[in-house]
Amino acid sequence: MSARALVMGVVNVTPDSFSDGGRFLGPGAALEHARRLIAEGADMLDVGGESTRPGADPVTEADEIARVVPLIEALRAESAIPISIDTMKPAVARAAVAAGAGLWNDVTALRWSPDSAAVAAGLGCEVALMHMQGDPRTMQAEPRYEDVVSDVCAFLSARAEAAMAAGVERSRIWLDPGIGFGKRPRHNLALLRRLDRLVGLGFPVLLGVSRKRFIRSVDPSAVEAGDRLGGSLAAALWGAAHGVAAVRVHDVRETVQALEVRRAIQEGG
Ligand code: HH2
């Protein structure tokens, strides 16, 4: 096994994701896409049924379950790949874990419902706690920080403590700085520059930089999400070099290749 960062491939079953524009809506198309990401070398898959795009419309619990559960069941029937469920809702997490997901990826860091932390503890699954200022509808309105790196580290430490107080085992917790969630470009760049501070908290770090808007702040010509592969790879390599455990990406093949080349240079083949 190589020591490189793990690659988490994104499988959206949504009509309105910012990065892939709903091309994968529908369980059949989403399953095909998931198979492709596995063939391209994904170490795990992140299945989501609700877009967290700024301004995205909320989805009901029942609709979200109906989007993600058939896909997770179908994947489980043919593959042992670890699956995470990207949801804020405890009922969706519960249904997804029953269908075979092993990690609850929660962009609200278990704050969406007062039951979230207890449900996570009861499920016994891994949990990724992500930082977000505000909520998806309003988060880009006017993000403010005293010191973004210290603020995000303090928030994530507190959320990890809250999860553990509710019974989630320490060894099951991941932290994620939430690149693009209630942050200006300078905030995203500062968080990336000082990833060592987050890694230093002692939990595995998950990093989502793929196709994100901050890349456009560096290259104004990268208007569409699909124009941002170079920046996505640069940021993933930066994350790997600074100790993140996993990167959440859309372009699995290219990211695996980039990380493997970096590893081969470092380890000599
Ligand atoms: N980013 C997105 C969604 N979920 N989860 C974690 N832990 N970290 C992230 O950075 C993260 C995330 C946004 O990306 P995408 O899935 O492409 O968009 P959408 O939420 O519209 O589906």
CSV table of C-alpha atoms and ligand atoms in Angstrom, one decimal:
chain,number,residue,atom,x,y,z
A,1,MET,CA,0.0,0.0,0.0
A,2,SER,CA,1.3,3.4,-0.9
A,3,ALA,CA,1.4,6.1,1.8
A,4,ARG,CA,-0.3,8.7,-0.4
A,5,ALA,CA,-3.4,10.6,0.4
A,6,LEU,CA,-6.6,8.7,-0.3
A,7,VAL,CA,-8.8,9.8,-3.2
A,8,MET,CA,-12.5,10.2,-2.5
A,9,GLY,CA,-14.5,10.4,-5.7
A,10,VAL,CA,-17.6,12.5,-5.8
A,11,VAL,CA,-20.9,10.9,-6.9
A,12,ASN,CA,-23.7,13.5,-7.0
A,13,VAL,CA,-27.3,12.3,-7.4
A,14,THR,CA,-28.6,15.8,-7.6
A,15,PRO,CA,-30.1,17.9,-10.4
A,16,ASP,CA,-28.2,21.1,-9.4
A,17,SER,CA,-24.6,20.4,-8.2
A,18,PHE,CA,-22.3,23.3,-9.1
A,19,SER,CA,-19.5,21.2,-10.4
A,20,ASP,CA,-21.2,18.7,-12.7
A,21,GLY,CA,-24.5,20.3,-13.4
A,22,GLY,CA,-26.7,17.3,-12.6
A,23,ARG,CA,-25.2,15.1,-15.3
A,24,PHE,CA,-25.3,12.3,-12.9
A,25,LEU,CA,-28.9,12.6,-11.7
A,26,GLY,CA,-30.8,9.3,-11.7
A,27,PRO,CA,-29.6,6.0,-10.1
A,28,GLY,CA,-28.6,4.4,-13.4
A,29,ALA,CA,-26.4,7.2,-14.6
A,30,ALA,CA,-25.0,7.7,-11.1
A,31,LEU,CA,-24.1,4.0,-10.8
A,32,GLU,CA,-22.3,4.2,-14.1
A,33,HIS,CA,-20.4,7.2,-12.9
A,34,ALA,CA,-19.5,5.5,-9.6
A,35,ARG,CA,-18.2,2.4,-11.5
A,36,ARG,CA,-16.0,4.7,-13.6
A,37,LEU,CA,-14.5,6.3,-10.6
A,38,ILE,CA,-13.8,2.9,-9.1
A,39,ALA,CA,-12.1,1.8,-12.3
A,40,GLU,CA,-10.1,5.1,-12.3
A,41,GLY,CA,-8.6,4.2,-8.8
A,42,ALA,CA,-10.9,5.9,-6.3
A,43,ASP,CA,-10.2,4.7,-2.7
A,44,MET,CA,-13.7,5.7,-1.6
A,45,LEU,CA,-16.8,7.3,-2.9
A,46,ASP,CA,-18.8,10.2,-1.5
A,47,VAL,CA,-22.5,9.9,-2.4
A,48,GLY,CA,-24.6,13.0,-2.1
A,49,GLY,CA,-28.3,13.7,-2.8
A,50,GLU,CA,-28.5,17.4,-1.9
A,51,SER,CA,-26.4,20.1,-3.4
A,52,THR,CA,-24.5,22.4,-1.0
A,53,ARG,CA,-23.9,24.9,-3.9
A,54,PRO,CA,-24.4,28.5,-2.7
A,55,GLY,CA,-28.1,29.3,-3.2
A,56,ALA,CA,-29.1,25.6,-3.8
A,57,ASP,CA,-32.7,24.6,-2.9
A,58,PRO,CA,-33.2,22.3,0.1
A,59,VAL,CA,-34.4,18.7,-0.5
A,60,THR,CA,-36.8,16.8,1.7
A,61,GLU,CA,-35.6,13.9,3.7
A,62,ALA,CA,-37.7,11.4,1.8
A,63,ASP,CA,-36.5,12.7,-1.6
A,64,GLU,CA,-32.9,12.6,-0.5
A,65,ILE,CA,-33.2,9.0,0.8
A,66,ALA,CA,-34.9,8.0,-2.4
A,67,ARG,CA,-31.9,9.5,-4.4
A,68,VAL,CA,-29.0,8.0,-2.4
A,69,VAL,CA,-30.2,4.6,-0.9
A,70,PRO,CA,-30.7,2.7,-4.2
A,71,LEU,CA,-27.3,3.8,-5.4
A,72,ILE,CA,-25.6,2.8,-2.2
A,73,GLU,CA,-27.3,-0.6,-2.3
A,74,ALA,CA,-26.4,-1.2,-5.9
A,75,LEU,CA,-22.8,-0.3,-5.2
A,76,ARG,CA,-22.6,-2.4,-2.1
A,77,ALA,CA,-23.9,-5.4,-4.2
A,78,GLU,CA,-21.0,-5.2,-6.5
A,79,SER,CA,-18.1,-3.5,-4.7
A,80,ALA,CA,-16.4,-3.4,-1.3
A,81,ILE,CA,-15.2,0.2,-1.8
A,82,PRO,CA,-15.8,2.4,1.3
A,83,ILE,CA,-18.8,4.7,0.8
A,84,SER,CA,-19.5,8.0,2.5
A,85,ILE,CA,-22.8,9.8,2.6
A,86,ASP,CA,-22.7,13.5,2.1
A,87,THR,CA,-25.7,14.7,4.1
A,88,MET,CA,-26.7,17.1,6.9
A,89,LYS,CA,-29.8,15.0,7.9
A,90,PRO,CA,-29.5,12.2,10.5
A,91,ALA,CA,-32.4,10.3,8.9
A,92,VAL,CA,-30.5,10.2,5.6
A,93,ALA,CA,-27.3,9.2,7.3
A,94,ARG,CA,-29.1,6.4,9.1
A,95,ALA,CA,-30.7,5.1,5.9
A,96,ALA,CA,-27.4,5.3,4.0
A,97,VAL,CA,-25.4,3.5,6.7
A,98,ALA,CA,-28.1,0.7,6.8
A,99,ALA,CA,-27.6,0.5,3.0
A,100,GLY,CA,-23.8,0.1,3.4
A,101,ALA,CA,-22.2,3.5,3.9
A,102,GLY,CA,-19.4,3.7,6.5
A,103,LEU,CA,-18.8,7.4,6.8
A,104,TRP,CA,-21.1,10.3,7.5
A,105,ASN,CA,-19.8,13.4,5.7
A,106,ASP,CA,-21.6,16.3,7.3
A,107,VAL,CA,-20.9,19.8,6.1
A,108,THR,CA,-22.7,21.1,9.2
A,109,ALA,CA,-20.4,19.2,11.5
A,110,LEU,CA,-23.4,17.6,13.3
A,111,ARG,CA,-25.2,20.9,13.9
A,112,TRP,CA,-28.1,20.5,11.5
A,113,SER,CA,-30.3,18.7,14.1
A,114,PRO,CA,-30.0,18.4,17.9
A,115,ASP,CA,-30.0,14.7,17.3
A,116,SER,CA,-27.1,14.6,14.9
A,117,ALA,CA,-24.3,13.8,17.3
A,118,ALA,CA,-26.3,11.1,19.1
A,119,VAL,CA,-27.3,9.5,15.8
A,120,ALA,CA,-23.7,9.5,14.7
A,121,ALA,CA,-22.7,7.8,17.9
A,122,GLY,CA,-25.5,5.3,17.7
A,123,LEU,CA,-24.6,4.4,14.1
A,124,GLY,CA,-21.0,3.7,15.1
A,125,CYS,CA,-19.8,5.0,11.7
A,126,GLU,CA,-17.0,7.4,10.9
A,127,VAL,CA,-17.9,11.0,10.8
A,128,ALA,CA,-16.3,13.9,8.8
A,129,LEU,CA,-16.9,17.2,10.5
A,130,MET,CA,-16.6,20.2,8.2
A,131,HIS,CA,-16.4,23.9,8.9
A,132,MET,CA,-18.9,26.2,7.4
A,133,GLN,CA,-19.8,29.8,8.3
A,134,GLY,CA,-23.5,30.4,7.9
A,135,ASP,CA,-25.6,27.9,5.9
A,136,PRO,CA,-25.4,27.0,2.2
A,137,ARG,CA,-28.0,29.6,1.1
A,138,THR,CA,-26.3,32.6,2.8
A,139,MET,CA,-22.8,31.5,3.5
A,140,GLN,CA,-21.1,33.6,0.8
A,141,ALA,CA,-23.0,36.8,1.7
A,142,GLU,CA,-20.4,38.3,4.1
A,143,PRO,CA,-18.0,35.9,5.6
A,144,ARG,CA,-16.0,37.3,8.5
A,145,TYR,CA,-13.2,36.0,10.7
A,146,GLU,CA,-10.9,37.3,13.4
A,147,ASP,CA,-8.2,35.0,12.1
A,148,VAL,CA,-9.6,32.4,9.7
A,149,VAL,CA,-7.0,29.6,10.5
A,150,SER,CA,-7.4,29.9,14.3
A,151,ASP,CA,-11.2,30.3,14.0
A,152,VAL,CA,-11.6,27.2,11.9
A,153,CYS,CA,-9.3,25.1,14.1
A,154,ALA,CA,-11.1,26.2,17.2
A,155,PHE,CA,-14.5,25.5,15.7
A,156,LEU,CA,-13.5,22.0,14.5
A,157,SER,CA,-11.9,21.2,17.9
A,158,ALA,CA,-15.1,22.1,19.6
A,159,ARG,CA,-17.2,20.1,17.2
A,160,ALA,CA,-14.9,17.1,17.7
A,161,GLU,CA,-15.3,17.5,21.5
A,162,ALA,CA,-19.1,17.7,21.1
A,163,ALA,CA,-19.1,14.5,19.0
A,164,MET,CA,-17.0,12.7,21.5
A,165,ALA,CA,-19.2,13.9,24.4
A,166,ALA,CA,-22.2,12.4,22.5
A,167,GLY,CA,-20.3,9.1,22.2
A,168,VAL,CA,-18.6,9.2,18.9
A,169,GLU,CA,-15.2,7.5,19.2
A,170,ARG,CA,-12.2,9.7,18.7
A,171,SER,CA,-10.7,7.3,16.1
A,172,ARG,CA,-13.8,7.7,13.9
A,173,ILE,CA,-13.6,11.5,13.5
A,174,TRP,CA,-12.3,13.3,10.4
A,175,LEU,CA,-11.9,17.1,10.2
A,176,ASP,CA,-12.4,19.3,7.0
A,177,PRO,CA,-11.7,23.0,6.7
A,178,GLY,CA,-14.6,23.4,4.3
A,179,ILE,CA,-12.9,25.2,1.5
A,180,GLY,CA,-15.5,27.5,-0.2
A,181,PHE,CA,-18.1,27.3,2.6
A,182,GLY,CA,-18.5,30.8,3.9
A,183,LYS,CA,-15.1,32.0,2.8
A,184,ARG,CA,-13.5,34.6,0.6
A,185,PRO,CA,-10.7,33.6,-1.7
A,186,ARG,CA,-8.1,34.9,0.8
A,187,HIS,CA,-9.7,32.8,3.6
A,188,ASN,CA,-9.4,29.7,1.4
A,189,LEU,CA,-5.8,30.4,0.5
A,190,ALA,CA,-4.9,31.1,4.2
A,191,LEU,CA,-6.5,27.8,5.3
A,192,LEU,CA,-4.6,25.9,2.6
A,193,ARG,CA,-1.3,27.7,3.5
A,194,ARG,CA,-1.6,26.7,7.1
A,195,LEU,CA,-3.1,23.2,6.7
A,196,ASP,CA,-0.3,22.1,9.2
A,197,ARG,CA,-2.4,23.8,12.0
A,198,LEU,CA,-5.4,21.6,11.2
A,199,VAL,CA,-3.4,18.5,10.7
A,200,GLY,CA,-1.7,19.2,14.0
A,201,LEU,CA,-5.0,18.7,15.8
A,202,GLY,CA,-4.4,15.0,15.5
A,203,PHE,CA,-7.4,13.9,13.4
A,204,PRO,CA,-7.3,12.7,9.8
A,205,VAL,CA,-8.0,15.7,7.5
A,206,LEU,CA,-10.3,15.5,4.5
A,207,LEU,CA,-9.9,18.3,1.9
A,208,GLY,CA,-12.3,19.4,-0.7
A,209,VAL,CA,-10.7,21.7,-3.3
A,210,SER,CA,-11.8,20.1,-6.5
A,211,ARG,CA,-13.1,22.5,-9.1
A,212,LYS,CA,-13.8,25.2,-6.5
A,213,ARG,CA,-14.3,28.8,-7.1
A,214,PHE,CA,-11.2,30.0,-5.2
A,215,ILE,CA,-9.2,28.7,-8.2
A,216,ARG,CA,-10.9,31.3,-10.3
A,217,SER,CA,-9.6,34.0,-8.0
A,218,VAL,CA,-6.1,32.9,-9.1
A,219,ASP,CA,-6.9,32.3,-12.7
A,220,PRO,CA,-9.9,34.5,-13.8
A,221,SER,CA,-10.2,32.6,-17.0
A,222,ALA,CA,-11.3,29.5,-15.1
A,223,VAL,CA,-14.9,30.5,-15.2
A,224,GLU,CA,-16.6,27.1,-15.5
A,225,ALA,CA,-16.0,24.4,-12.9
A,226,GLY,CA,-14.6,22.2,-15.7
A,227,ASP,CA,-11.8,24.8,-16.4
A,228,ARG,CA,-10.3,24.2,-13.0
A,229,LEU,CA,-8.5,20.9,-13.3
A,230,GLY,CA,-5.0,22.3,-13.1
A,231,GLY,CA,-5.8,24.3,-9.9
A,232,SER,CA,-7.6,21.3,-8.4
A,233,LEU,CA,-4.5,19.1,-8.9
A,234,ALA,CA,-2.2,21.8,-7.6
A,235,ALA,CA,-4.3,22.2,-4.4
A,236,ALA,CA,-4.7,18.4,-4.0
A,237,LEU,CA,-0.9,17.9,-4.2
A,238,TRP,CA,-0.4,20.8,-1.8
A,239,GLY,CA,-2.8,19.1,0.6
A,240,ALA,CA,-1.0,15.7,0.3
A,241,ALA,CA,2.4,17.4,0.9
A,242,HIS,CA,1.0,18.9,4.1
A,243,GLY,CA,-0.4,15.8,5.6
A,244,VAL,CA,-4.1,15.5,4.6
A,245,ALA,CA,-5.4,12.0,4.8
A,246,ALA,CA,-7.8,12.3,1.9
A,247,VAL,CA,-8.9,14.6,-0.9
A,248,ARG,CA,-12.5,14.8,-2.2
A,249,VAL,CA,-12.4,15.1,-6.0
A,250,HIS,CA,-14.4,14.9,-9.2
A,251,ASP,CA,-11.4,14.0,-11.5
A,252,VAL,CA,-10.3,10.8,-10.0
A,253,ARG,CA,-8.0,9.5,-12.7
A,254,GLU,CA,-6.0,12.7,-12.9
A,255,THR,CA,-5.8,13.1,-9.2
A,256,VAL,CA,-4.6,9.5,-8.6
A,257,GLN,CA,-1.9,10.0,-11.3
A,258,ALA,CA,-0.7,13.3,-9.7
A,259,LEU,CA,-0.6,11.8,-6.2
A,260,GLU,CA,1.2,8.7,-7.5
A,261,VAL,CA,3.8,10.7,-9.3
A,262,ARG,CA,4.4,12.8,-6.2
A,263,ARG,CA,4.8,9.6,-4.1
A,264,ALA,CA,7.1,8.0,-6.6
A,265,ILE,CA,9.4,11.1,-6.6
A,266,GLN,CA,9.4,11.2,-2.9
A,267,GLU,CA,9.9,7.4,-2.3
A,268,GLY,CA,12.0,6.7,-5.4
A,269,GLY,CA,9.6,4.6,-7.6
B,1,HH2,N1,-17.6,20.2,-0.8
B,1,HH2,C1,-18.8,20.1,-1.5
B,1,HH2,C2,-19.7,19.1,-1.0
B,1,HH2,N2,-19.4,18.4,0.1
B,1,HH2,N3,-17.9,17.7,1.8
B,1,HH2,C3,-16.8,17.9,2.5
B,1,HH2,N4,-16.5,17.1,3.5
B,1,HH2,N5,-15.8,18.8,2.0
B,1,HH2,C4,-16.1,19.6,1.0
B,1,HH2,O1,-15.2,20.4,0.6
B,1,HH2,C5,-17.3,19.5,0.3
B,1,HH2,C6,-18.2,18.5,0.7
B,1,HH2,C7,-19.1,20.8,-2.7
B,1,HH2,O2,-18.7,20.2,-3.9
B,1,HH2,P1,-19.7,19.4,-4.9
B,1,HH2,O3,-20.2,18.1,-4.4
B,1,HH2,O4,-19.0,19.3,-6.2
B,1,HH2,O5,-20.9,20.3,-5.1
B,1,HH2,P2,-22.4,20.1,-4.6
B,1,HH2,O6,-22.4,20.2,-3.1
B,1,HH2,O7,-23.2,21.2,-5.3
B,1,HH2,O8,-22.8,18.7,-5.0
